[in-house]
mmCIF file of C-alpha atoms and ligand atoms in Angstrom:
data_model
loop_
_atom_site.group_PDB
_atom_site.id
_atom_site.type_symbol
_atom_site.label_atom_id
_atom_site.label_comp_id
_atom_site.label_asym_id
_atom_site.label_seq_id
_atom_site.Cartn_x
_atom_site.Cartn_y
_atom_site.Cartn_z
ATOM 1 C CA MET A 1 54.423 56.147 -53.278
ATOM 2 C CA ALA A 2 52.847 55.442 -56.705
ATOM 3 C CA HIS A 3 53.476 52.119 -58.642
ATOM 4 C CA TYR A 4 52.134 53.656 -62.051
ATOM 5 C CA PRO A 5 54.744 54.783 -64.476
ATOM 6 C CA GLY A 6 55.432 58.520 -64.523
ATOM 7 C CA TRP A 7 55.378 59.096 -60.598
ATOM 8 C CA GLU A 8 59.179 59.417 -60.349
ATOM 9 C CA ALA A 9 59.400 62.020 -62.983
ATOM 10 C CA PHE A 10 56.289 63.961 -61.575
ATOM 11 C CA GLN A 11 57.753 64.067 -58.554
ATOM 12 C CA ALA A 12 60.764 65.464 -59.896
ATOM 13 C CA LEU A 13 59.142 68.690 -61.121
ATOM 14 C CA SER A 14 58.703 72.110 -59.281
ATOM 15 C CA LEU A 15 55.528 72.649 -57.462
ATOM 16 C CA GLU A 16 54.806 75.273 -60.231
ATOM 17 C CA GLU A 17 55.212 72.611 -62.864
ATOM 18 C CA LYS A 18 53.052 70.223 -60.966
ATOM 19 C CA SER A 19 50.309 72.560 -60.275
ATOM 20 C CA LYS A 20 50.193 73.347 -64.231
ATOM 21 C CA ARG A 21 49.172 69.464 -64.450
ATOM 22 C CA PHE A 22 46.259 70.286 -61.965
ATOM 23 C CA MET A 23 44.563 72.870 -64.620
ATOM 24 C CA ARG A 24 42.130 72.331 -67.107
ATOM 25 C CA ASP A 25 40.961 74.913 -69.773
ATOM 26 C CA GLY A 26 43.043 77.624 -68.097
ATOM 27 C CA ALA A 27 41.054 76.900 -64.894
ATOM 28 C CA LEU A 28 41.953 75.255 -61.476
ATOM 29 C CA PHE A 29 40.718 71.717 -61.625
ATOM 30 C CA ASP A 30 42.458 69.566 -58.907
ATOM 31 C CA ILE A 31 42.983 71.591 -55.343
ATOM 32 C CA VAL A 32 46.011 70.004 -53.888
ATOM 33 C CA TYR A 33 48.109 72.833 -52.669
ATOM 34 C CA ALA A 34 47.374 76.559 -51.043
ATOM 35 C CA GLN A 35 49.929 77.934 -53.596
ATOM 36 C CA GLN A 36 47.470 77.163 -56.359
ATOM 37 C CA PHE A 37 45.290 80.054 -55.623
ATOM 38 C CA SER A 38 45.692 83.584 -56.780
ATOM 39 C CA LYS A 39 44.499 86.761 -55.306
ATOM 40 C CA GLU A 40 41.793 87.197 -57.869
ATOM 41 C CA TYR A 41 40.643 83.673 -57.725
ATOM 42 C CA LEU A 42 40.142 84.449 -53.793
ATOM 43 C CA PHE A 43 38.009 87.454 -54.734
ATOM 44 C CA GLN A 44 35.977 85.693 -57.271
ATOM 45 C CA LEU A 45 35.270 82.940 -54.440
ATOM 46 C CA PHE A 46 34.282 85.481 -52.020
ATOM 47 C CA SER A 47 31.798 87.134 -54.270
ATOM 48 C CA THR A 48 30.475 83.483 -55.130
ATOM 49 C CA ALA A 49 30.228 82.610 -51.485
ATOM 50 C CA GLU A 50 28.327 85.848 -50.842
ATOM 51 C CA THR A 51 25.899 85.183 -53.430
ATOM 52 C CA ILE A 52 25.253 81.705 -52.406
ATOM 53 C CA ARG A 53 24.667 82.470 -48.886
ATOM 54 C CA THR A 54 22.358 85.275 -50.098
ATOM 55 C CA ILE A 55 20.076 83.268 -52.186
ATOM 56 C CA ALA A 56 20.050 80.341 -49.864
ATOM 57 C CA LYS A 57 18.221 82.682 -47.276
ATOM 58 C CA THR A 58 14.836 81.621 -48.782
ATOM 59 C CA LYS A 59 13.401 78.091 -49.638
ATOM 60 C CA GLN A 60 12.808 79.342 -53.468
ATOM 61 C CA GLY A 61 16.636 80.281 -53.409
ATOM 62 C CA CYS A 62 17.665 77.030 -51.875
ATOM 63 C CA ASP A 63 15.533 74.930 -54.320
ATOM 64 C CA PHE A 64 17.117 76.829 -57.270
ATOM 65 C CA ILE A 65 20.784 76.422 -55.713
ATOM 66 C CA ALA A 66 20.037 72.740 -55.495
ATOM 67 C CA THR A 67 19.565 72.513 -59.094
ATOM 68 C CA LEU A 68 23.325 73.808 -59.947
ATOM 69 C CA LEU A 69 25.056 70.556 -59.868
ATOM 70 C CA SER A 70 22.024 68.027 -59.390
ATOM 71 C CA ASP A 71 23.865 66.205 -62.248
ATOM 72 C CA LYS A 72 27.026 65.544 -60.406
ATOM 73 C CA ARG A 73 28.110 63.099 -57.800
ATOM 74 C CA ALA A 74 30.965 63.685 -55.031
ATOM 75 C CA MET A 75 32.848 60.922 -53.094
ATOM 76 C CA LEU A 76 34.033 61.771 -49.637
ATOM 77 C CA PHE A 77 37.082 59.609 -48.971
ATOM 78 C CA PHE A 78 37.942 60.635 -45.325
ATOM 79 C CA VAL A 79 40.431 58.351 -43.673
ATOM 80 C CA GLN A 80 41.652 60.748 -41.012
ATOM 81 C CA PRO A 81 39.114 61.974 -38.427
ATOM 82 C CA SER A 82 37.255 64.825 -39.359
ATOM 83 C CA THR A 83 33.948 66.692 -38.236
ATOM 84 C CA ARG A 84 34.111 70.307 -39.522
ATOM 85 C CA THR A 85 35.785 69.642 -42.975
ATOM 86 C CA PHE A 86 33.583 66.451 -43.495
ATOM 87 C CA LEU A 87 30.334 68.207 -42.545
ATOM 88 C CA SER A 88 31.005 71.147 -44.360
ATOM 89 C CA PHE A 89 31.953 69.731 -47.698
ATOM 90 C CA LEU A 90 28.968 67.295 -47.371
ATOM 91 C CA SER A 91 26.459 70.284 -46.693
ATOM 92 C CA ALA A 92 28.163 72.214 -49.445
ATOM 93 C CA CYS A 93 27.541 69.286 -52.010
ATOM 94 C CA HIS A 94 24.089 68.968 -50.562
ATOM 95 C CA LEU A 95 23.285 72.642 -51.257
ATOM 96 C CA LEU A 96 24.270 72.452 -54.510
ATOM 97 C CA GLY A 97 21.976 69.416 -55.144
ATOM 98 C CA MET A 98 24.984 66.744 -55.341
ATOM 99 C CA ARG A 99 24.551 63.069 -54.186
ATOM 100 C CA THR A 100 26.961 61.989 -52.378
ATOM 101 C CA SER A 101 28.763 58.771 -51.204
ATOM 102 C CA GLU A 102 31.473 58.268 -48.308
ATOM 103 C CA ILE A 103 34.279 56.085 -47.065
ATOM 104 C CA ARG A 104 35.550 57.259 -43.513
ATOM 105 C CA ASP A 105 37.431 54.113 -42.641
ATOM 106 C CA VAL A 106 39.957 52.111 -45.019
ATOM 107 C CA THR A 107 39.011 48.977 -43.411
ATOM 108 C CA THR A 108 35.652 49.088 -45.239
ATOM 109 C CA SER A 109 37.404 49.738 -48.644
ATOM 110 C CA SER A 110 39.252 47.040 -50.895
ATOM 111 C CA GLU A 111 42.488 48.213 -49.862
ATOM 112 C CA VAL A 112 42.735 45.871 -46.923
ATOM 113 C CA LYS A 113 42.449 43.320 -49.579
ATOM 114 C CA GLY A 114 45.561 44.488 -50.904
ATOM 115 C CA GLU A 115 44.283 46.882 -53.327
ATOM 116 C CA SER A 116 46.801 49.756 -54.135
ATOM 117 C CA PRO A 117 45.500 53.384 -53.087
ATOM 118 C CA GLU A 118 45.763 54.149 -57.052
ATOM 119 C CA ASP A 119 43.619 51.631 -57.946
ATOM 120 C CA THR A 120 41.301 52.513 -54.919
ATOM 121 C CA ILE A 121 41.057 56.160 -56.335
ATOM 122 C CA ARG A 122 40.531 54.967 -60.102
ATOM 123 C CA THR A 123 37.639 52.944 -58.692
ATOM 124 C CA PHE A 124 35.938 56.029 -57.292
ATOM 125 C CA SER A 125 36.559 57.893 -60.236
ATOM 126 C CA SER A 126 34.257 55.146 -62.339
ATOM 127 C CA TYR A 127 31.177 56.066 -60.213
ATOM 128 C CA VAL A 128 31.597 60.131 -59.085
ATOM 129 C CA ASP A 129 32.072 63.003 -60.394
ATOM 130 C CA LEU A 130 34.385 64.839 -57.474
ATOM 131 C CA ILE A 131 36.558 63.223 -55.038
ATOM 132 C CA ILE A 132 37.087 65.218 -51.719
ATOM 133 C CA THR A 133 39.797 63.420 -49.567
ATOM 134 C CA ARG A 134 41.752 63.488 -46.368
ATOM 135 C CA HIS A 135 44.537 61.147 -45.627
ATOM 136 C CA PRO A 136 47.373 61.000 -43.354
ATOM 137 C CA ASP A 137 50.073 60.580 -45.813
ATOM 138 C CA GLU A 138 51.247 63.993 -46.918
ATOM 139 C CA GLY A 139 51.406 63.001 -50.506
ATOM 140 C CA PHE A 140 48.373 61.052 -51.001
ATOM 141 C CA VAL A 141 46.088 63.706 -52.646
ATOM 142 C CA GLU A 142 48.785 64.797 -54.982
ATOM 143 C CA MET A 143 49.087 61.271 -55.870
ATOM 144 C CA ALA A 144 45.463 60.652 -56.490
ATOM 145 C CA ALA A 145 45.093 63.945 -58.588
ATOM 146 C CA TRP A 146 48.169 62.974 -60.499
ATOM 147 C CA VAL A 147 46.918 59.418 -61.229
ATOM 148 C CA LEU A 148 43.413 60.450 -62.372
ATOM 149 C CA ASN A 149 44.967 62.940 -64.569
ATOM 150 C CA GLU A 150 47.664 60.585 -66.073
ATOM 151 C CA HIS A 151 46.015 57.222 -66.011
ATOM 152 C CA ALA A 152 42.266 57.304 -65.832
ATOM 153 C CA ASN A 153 39.794 57.500 -68.650
ATOM 154 C CA ARG A 154 37.445 59.818 -66.455
ATOM 155 C CA ALA A 155 39.809 62.363 -65.014
ATOM 156 C CA ILE A 156 37.606 64.062 -62.374
ATOM 157 C CA PRO A 157 38.752 66.875 -59.873
ATOM 158 C CA VAL A 158 40.306 65.887 -56.429
ATOM 159 C CA ILE A 159 40.076 68.186 -53.546
ATOM 160 C CA ASN A 160 42.365 68.234 -50.771
ATOM 161 C CA GLY A 161 40.418 68.103 -47.060
ATOM 162 C CA GLY A 162 44.017 67.659 -45.374
ATOM 163 C CA SER A 163 46.986 65.880 -46.083
ATOM 164 C CA GLY A 164 48.871 64.968 -43.140
ATOM 165 C CA LYS A 165 50.957 67.601 -41.339
ATOM 166 C CA ASP A 166 51.501 69.424 -44.698
ATOM 167 C CA GLN A 167 48.333 71.074 -46.130
ATOM 168 C CA HIS A 168 44.646 72.139 -45.772
ATOM 169 C CA PRO A 169 44.168 74.392 -48.518
ATOM 170 C CA THR A 170 40.427 74.455 -48.306
ATOM 171 C CA GLN A 171 40.690 75.327 -44.377
ATOM 172 C CA ALA A 172 42.957 78.197 -45.547
ATOM 173 C CA LEU A 173 40.198 79.594 -47.921
ATOM 174 C CA LEU A 174 37.803 79.616 -45.082
ATOM 175 C CA ASP A 175 40.235 81.313 -42.818
ATOM 176 C CA ILE A 176 41.190 84.016 -45.391
ATOM 177 C CA TYR A 177 37.414 84.276 -46.023
ATOM 178 C CA THR A 178 36.745 84.898 -42.424
ATOM 179 C CA LEU A 179 39.500 87.379 -42.348
ATOM 180 C CA HIS A 180 38.239 89.175 -45.382
ATOM 181 C CA ARG A 181 34.927 89.713 -43.965
ATOM 182 C CA ALA A 182 35.862 90.502 -40.271
ATOM 183 C CA LEU A 183 38.288 93.052 -41.734
ATOM 184 C CA GLU A 184 36.542 94.444 -44.557
ATOM 185 C CA LYS A 185 35.478 97.733 -42.749
ATOM 186 C CA LEU A 186 39.056 98.303 -41.507
ATOM 187 C CA GLY A 187 40.724 98.347 -44.832
ATOM 188 C CA GLY A 188 40.888 94.698 -45.389
ATOM 189 C CA ILE A 189 43.617 92.111 -44.604
ATOM 190 C CA GLU A 190 46.707 94.347 -46.383
ATOM 191 C CA GLY A 191 48.793 95.730 -43.708
ATOM 192 C CA LYS A 192 47.424 93.748 -40.956
ATOM 193 C CA THR A 193 49.198 91.583 -38.241
ATOM 194 C CA ILE A 194 48.298 87.837 -37.971
ATOM 195 C CA MET A 195 49.533 86.288 -35.108
ATOM 196 C CA MET A 196 49.476 82.340 -35.143
ATOM 197 C CA SER A 197 49.994 80.270 -32.065
ATOM 198 C CA GLY A 198 50.038 76.809 -30.965
ATOM 199 C CA ASP A 199 51.775 73.673 -32.498
ATOM 200 C CA LEU A 200 52.942 75.476 -35.727
ATOM 201 C CA ARG A 201 55.344 72.552 -36.479
ATOM 202 C CA ARG A 202 52.680 70.068 -37.134
ATOM 203 C CA GLY A 203 49.708 72.020 -37.675
ATOM 204 C CA ARG A 204 48.571 71.904 -41.473
ATOM 205 C CA THR A 205 46.039 74.732 -41.199
ATOM 206 C CA VAL A 206 48.858 77.404 -40.440
ATOM 207 C CA ARG A 207 50.947 76.186 -43.074
ATOM 208 C CA SER A 208 48.212 76.648 -45.763
ATOM 209 C CA LEU A 209 47.029 79.909 -44.369
ATOM 210 C CA CYS A 210 50.530 81.458 -44.415
ATOM 211 C CA ARG A 211 50.351 80.752 -48.358
ATOM 212 C CA LEU A 212 47.395 82.504 -48.648
ATOM 213 C CA LEU A 213 48.326 85.757 -46.365
ATOM 214 C CA ALA A 214 51.339 85.885 -48.710
ATOM 215 C CA LEU A 215 48.978 87.192 -51.518
ATOM 216 C CA TYR A 216 48.161 90.391 -49.728
ATOM 217 C CA ASN A 217 50.465 93.267 -49.367
ATOM 218 C CA ASN A 218 52.284 94.445 -46.304
ATOM 219 C CA VAL A 219 51.131 91.556 -44.011
ATOM 220 C CA THR A 220 53.093 90.449 -40.874
ATOM 221 C CA ILE A 221 52.839 87.307 -39.716
ATOM 222 C CA GLU A 222 53.743 86.765 -36.004
ATOM 223 C CA LEU A 223 54.569 82.994 -35.333
ATOM 224 C CA VAL A 224 54.130 82.347 -31.657
ATOM 225 C CA ALA A 225 55.128 78.793 -30.378
ATOM 226 C CA PRO A 226 57.510 77.114 -28.099
ATOM 227 C CA GLU A 227 60.706 76.283 -29.567
ATOM 228 C CA LYS A 228 59.744 72.561 -30.188
ATOM 229 C CA TYR A 229 56.812 73.536 -32.034
ATOM 230 C CA ARG A 230 58.159 76.205 -34.254
ATOM 231 C CA MET A 231 56.964 76.718 -37.829
ATOM 232 C CA ARG A 232 58.922 74.506 -40.047
ATOM 233 C CA ARG A 233 61.741 76.289 -42.016
ATOM 234 C CA ASP A 234 60.486 75.614 -45.661
ATOM 235 C CA VAL A 235 57.450 77.965 -44.948
ATOM 236 C CA VAL A 236 59.200 80.554 -43.055
ATOM 237 C CA GLU A 237 62.015 80.781 -45.902
ATOM 238 C CA TRP A 238 59.087 80.662 -48.535
ATOM 239 C CA LEU A 239 57.534 83.724 -46.710
ATOM 240 C CA LYS A 240 60.557 85.541 -46.557
ATOM 241 C CA GLN A 241 61.088 85.017 -50.058
ATOM 242 C CA LYS A 242 57.755 86.565 -50.754
ATOM 243 C CA ASN A 243 58.711 89.552 -48.709
ATOM 244 C CA VAL A 244 56.221 88.954 -46.203
ATOM 245 C CA LYS A 245 57.537 90.344 -42.716
ATOM 246 C CA VAL A 246 57.697 87.221 -40.434
ATOM 247 C CA SER A 247 58.662 87.299 -36.493
ATOM 248 C CA GLU A 248 58.752 84.299 -34.217
ATOM 249 C CA THR A 249 58.599 84.525 -30.479
ATOM 250 C CA GLU A 250 57.520 82.399 -27.581
ATOM 251 C CA ASP A 251 56.068 85.483 -25.730
ATOM 252 C CA PHE A 252 52.389 84.738 -26.148
ATOM 253 C CA ASP A 253 51.270 87.894 -23.980
ATOM 254 C CA SER A 254 53.224 90.823 -26.108
ATOM 255 C CA ALA A 255 52.399 89.135 -29.499
ATOM 256 C CA LEU A 256 48.632 89.446 -28.546
ATOM 257 C CA LYS A 257 48.831 93.081 -28.109
ATOM 258 C CA GLN A 258 50.189 93.688 -31.689
ATOM 259 C CA ALA A 259 47.721 91.375 -33.454
ATOM 260 C CA ASP A 260 44.879 92.293 -35.807
ATOM 261 C CA ALA A 261 43.900 88.780 -35.698
ATOM 262 C CA ILE A 262 44.881 85.808 -33.485
ATOM 263 C CA TYR A 263 44.590 82.312 -34.728
ATOM 264 C CA ALA A 264 44.991 79.747 -32.136
ATOM 265 C CA THR A 265 45.611 76.221 -32.898
ATOM 266 C CA ARG A 266 46.061 72.719 -30.739
ATOM 267 C CA LEU A 267 48.644 70.523 -29.871
ATOM 268 C CA GLN A 268 48.802 67.911 -32.647
ATOM 269 C CA ASN A 269 49.710 65.056 -30.440
ATOM 270 C CA GLU A 270 48.198 62.399 -32.643
ATOM 271 C CA TYR A 271 51.634 62.907 -34.640
ATOM 272 C CA ASP A 272 53.799 62.141 -31.514
ATOM 273 C CA LYS A 273 56.406 59.590 -31.850
ATOM 274 C CA GLU A 274 56.329 56.394 -29.757
ATOM 275 C CA GLY A 275 56.784 57.383 -26.223
ATOM 276 C CA GLU A 276 56.645 61.074 -26.703
ATOM 277 C CA ALA A 277 54.258 63.016 -24.434
ATOM 278 C CA SER A 278 54.036 66.525 -25.881
ATOM 279 C CA SER A 279 52.299 69.343 -24.148
ATOM 280 C CA ILE A 280 52.121 73.093 -24.810
ATOM 281 C CA SER A 281 52.304 75.386 -21.661
ATOM 282 C CA GLU A 282 49.396 77.279 -20.125
ATOM 283 C CA ARG A 283 50.931 80.503 -21.174
ATOM 284 C CA PHE A 284 49.316 79.797 -24.778
ATOM 285 C CA TYR A 285 45.934 79.707 -23.353
ATOM 286 C CA LEU A 286 43.653 82.835 -24.414
ATOM 287 C CA THR A 287 41.174 83.709 -21.393
ATOM 288 C CA GLU A 288 39.348 86.591 -20.460
ATOM 289 C CA ASN A 289 42.380 87.784 -18.610
ATOM 290 C CA HIS A 290 43.912 88.793 -21.854
ATOM 291 C CA LEU A 291 41.030 90.768 -23.257
ATOM 292 C CA PRO A 292 42.079 94.222 -21.992
ATOM 293 C CA TYR A 293 45.287 93.884 -24.020
ATOM 294 C CA LEU A 294 43.586 92.817 -27.025
ATOM 295 C CA LYS A 295 42.956 95.397 -30.090
ATOM 296 C CA GLU A 296 39.671 96.666 -30.004
ATOM 297 C CA HIS A 297 38.865 95.158 -33.509
ATOM 298 C CA ALA A 298 40.994 91.982 -33.028
ATOM 299 C CA VAL A 299 39.670 88.848 -34.709
ATOM 300 C CA ILE A 300 39.934 85.704 -32.540
ATOM 301 C CA MET A 301 40.127 82.418 -34.839
ATOM 302 C CA HIS A 302 40.613 78.739 -34.472
ATOM 303 C CA PRO A 303 40.164 76.066 -37.010
ATOM 304 C CA PHE A 304 38.774 73.537 -34.308
ATOM 305 C CA PRO A 305 38.904 71.025 -32.451
ATOM 306 C CA ARG A 306 39.456 73.181 -29.599
ATOM 307 C CA ARG A 307 41.056 72.118 -26.357
ATOM 308 C CA ASP A 308 42.927 74.560 -24.069
ATOM 309 C CA GLU A 309 43.608 77.156 -26.390
ATOM 310 C CA ILE A 310 40.781 79.483 -26.037
ATOM 311 C CA ALA A 311 38.538 79.881 -23.060
ATOM 312 C CA VAL A 312 34.903 79.360 -23.818
ATOM 313 C CA THR A 313 34.057 82.346 -21.644
ATOM 314 C CA LEU A 314 35.380 83.904 -24.454
ATOM 315 C CA ASP A 315 32.874 83.018 -27.086
ATOM 316 C CA HIS A 316 30.379 85.620 -26.870
ATOM 317 C CA ASP A 317 32.830 88.448 -26.860
ATOM 318 C CA PRO A 318 32.469 90.191 -30.375
ATOM 319 C CA ARG A 319 36.103 89.494 -31.460
ATOM 320 C CA ALA A 320 35.327 85.582 -31.287
ATOM 321 C CA HIS A 321 34.935 84.688 -34.966
ATOM 322 C CA TYR A 322 35.523 80.773 -34.650
ATOM 323 C CA TRP A 323 32.157 79.639 -34.746
ATOM 324 C CA LYS A 324 31.336 82.089 -37.696
ATOM 325 C CA GLN A 325 34.778 80.515 -39.182
ATOM 326 C CA ALA A 326 33.350 77.141 -39.119
ATOM 327 C CA ARG A 327 30.110 78.076 -40.939
ATOM 328 C CA ASN A 328 32.017 79.966 -43.483
ATOM 329 C CA GLY A 329 33.602 76.781 -44.286
ATOM 330 C CA MET A 330 30.340 75.365 -45.656
ATOM 331 C CA TRP A 331 29.825 78.447 -48.057
ATOM 332 C CA ILE A 332 33.394 79.000 -49.276
ATOM 333 C CA ARG A 333 33.281 75.288 -49.967
ATOM 334 C CA ALA A 334 30.228 75.326 -51.873
ATOM 335 C CA ALA A 335 31.453 78.431 -53.951
ATOM 336 C CA LEU A 336 34.587 76.157 -54.720
ATOM 337 C CA ILE A 337 32.878 73.179 -55.812
ATOM 338 C CA LEU A 338 30.679 75.286 -58.055
ATOM 339 C CA THR A 339 33.557 77.125 -59.730
ATOM 340 C CA LEU A 340 35.497 73.674 -60.216
ATOM 341 C CA PHE A 341 32.481 72.815 -62.481
ATOM 342 C CA GLN A 342 32.615 76.293 -63.932
ATOM 343 C CA ARG A 343 28.975 77.054 -63.097
ATOM 344 C CA GLN A 344 29.419 79.759 -60.906
ATOM 345 C CA HIS A 345 27.943 82.055 -63.755
ATOM 346 C CA CYS A 346 24.476 80.112 -63.095
ATOM 347 C CA LEU A 347 23.945 82.130 -59.918
ATOM 348 C CA ASP A 348 23.008 84.998 -62.279
ATOM 349 C CA GLN A 349 20.059 83.333 -63.404
ATOM 350 C CA PHE A 350 18.417 83.467 -60.037
ATOM 351 C CA PRO A 351 15.626 85.983 -60.704
ATOM 352 C CA LYS A 352 15.520 87.824 -57.367
ATOM 353 C CA LEU A 353 18.952 88.991 -56.743
HETATM 354 C C1 NCD B 1 42.334 71.024 -38.735
HETATM 355 C C2 NCD B 1 42.809 69.752 -39.021
HETATM 356 O O1 NCD B 1 42.354 68.695 -39.296
HETATM 357 O O2 NCD B 1 43.983 69.953 -39.607
HETATM 358 N N1 NCD B 1 40.814 70.764 -38.201
HETATM 359 C C3 NCD B 1 39.974 71.221 -39.368
HETATM 360 O O3 NCD B 1 39.966 70.677 -40.323
HETATM 361 N N2 NCD B 1 39.265 72.098 -38.940
HETATM 362 C C4 NCD B 1 42.720 71.398 -37.229
HETATM 363 C C5 NCD B 1 43.151 70.559 -36.462
HETATM 364 O O4 NCD B 1 42.857 69.234 -36.351
HETATM 365 O O5 NCD B 1 43.798 70.851 -35.348
#
């Protein structure tokens, strides 16, 4: 993809080696893959997110938080549709006092004049201190982080807000944070069965979430999808290598009964090939008819947007966590951004905690 020297050599590296290039002073700098996170890092983020949301309950607290990154500017380069990821990142930046600029359509940037994506990214880095980006090309975010680290005078952090069908690491953060909060009183995520259903082949959220669940002991992942939309083998094989128990089935109703958490996802038909008209059977539609089979504490989740995966009539059930999940995105993204700038400890300076 990249035309700058060194790209091929970088591409030949293992993910572990590549990840090392995305660190600075022993800390995460660019967030490109979910595999970059350790369990310790997650727990620190959860704690930072809890502190931010507690302080933000008052005007005095919000005014304080808005000083933490008031010297920083962020660029949101989102060239694939987004509602929640875009808005929760934007809100997180604003909460922290950052100023933001955005491009949501490449037709408004110089790429239409033939500028290379590398030059476009380097241009952004001339004006801002953080780039958050979503792109349909799977390798775009990796390239952006690489080009800034290797070739730019101002290397600034890059955060992956969704890379094609491959990864969505910050969605995985808010998903795992939601699970952590919901299961806290039940002994946490360890030992639990997490069911994922829908278009697992092309959904990037489930691919990234699997990587984070593998950090917990004794987790079982139930992948529930029609044959055509099964999880791709790279993730399944990786999970097995990590000793995660994985089962795959098309039997939605039976899987539901076992699940401590149900993570429903939609059909990703924007990736359909020409002439393909994909669909998912009604069997994968969670409705009030299923409620009697669910565990009493089952955590129902969805990354959104929702279509026919979860009936709106379930929204008031105490097990429905998807609206909380969407809001958790703002808190955990604020915690992540603050941590990337290594200012999370500044929260201790708030007088009334
Ligand atoms: C997801 C995405 O973009 O991958 N949405 C989101 O960020 N919350 C899920 C989806 O589009 O299905």
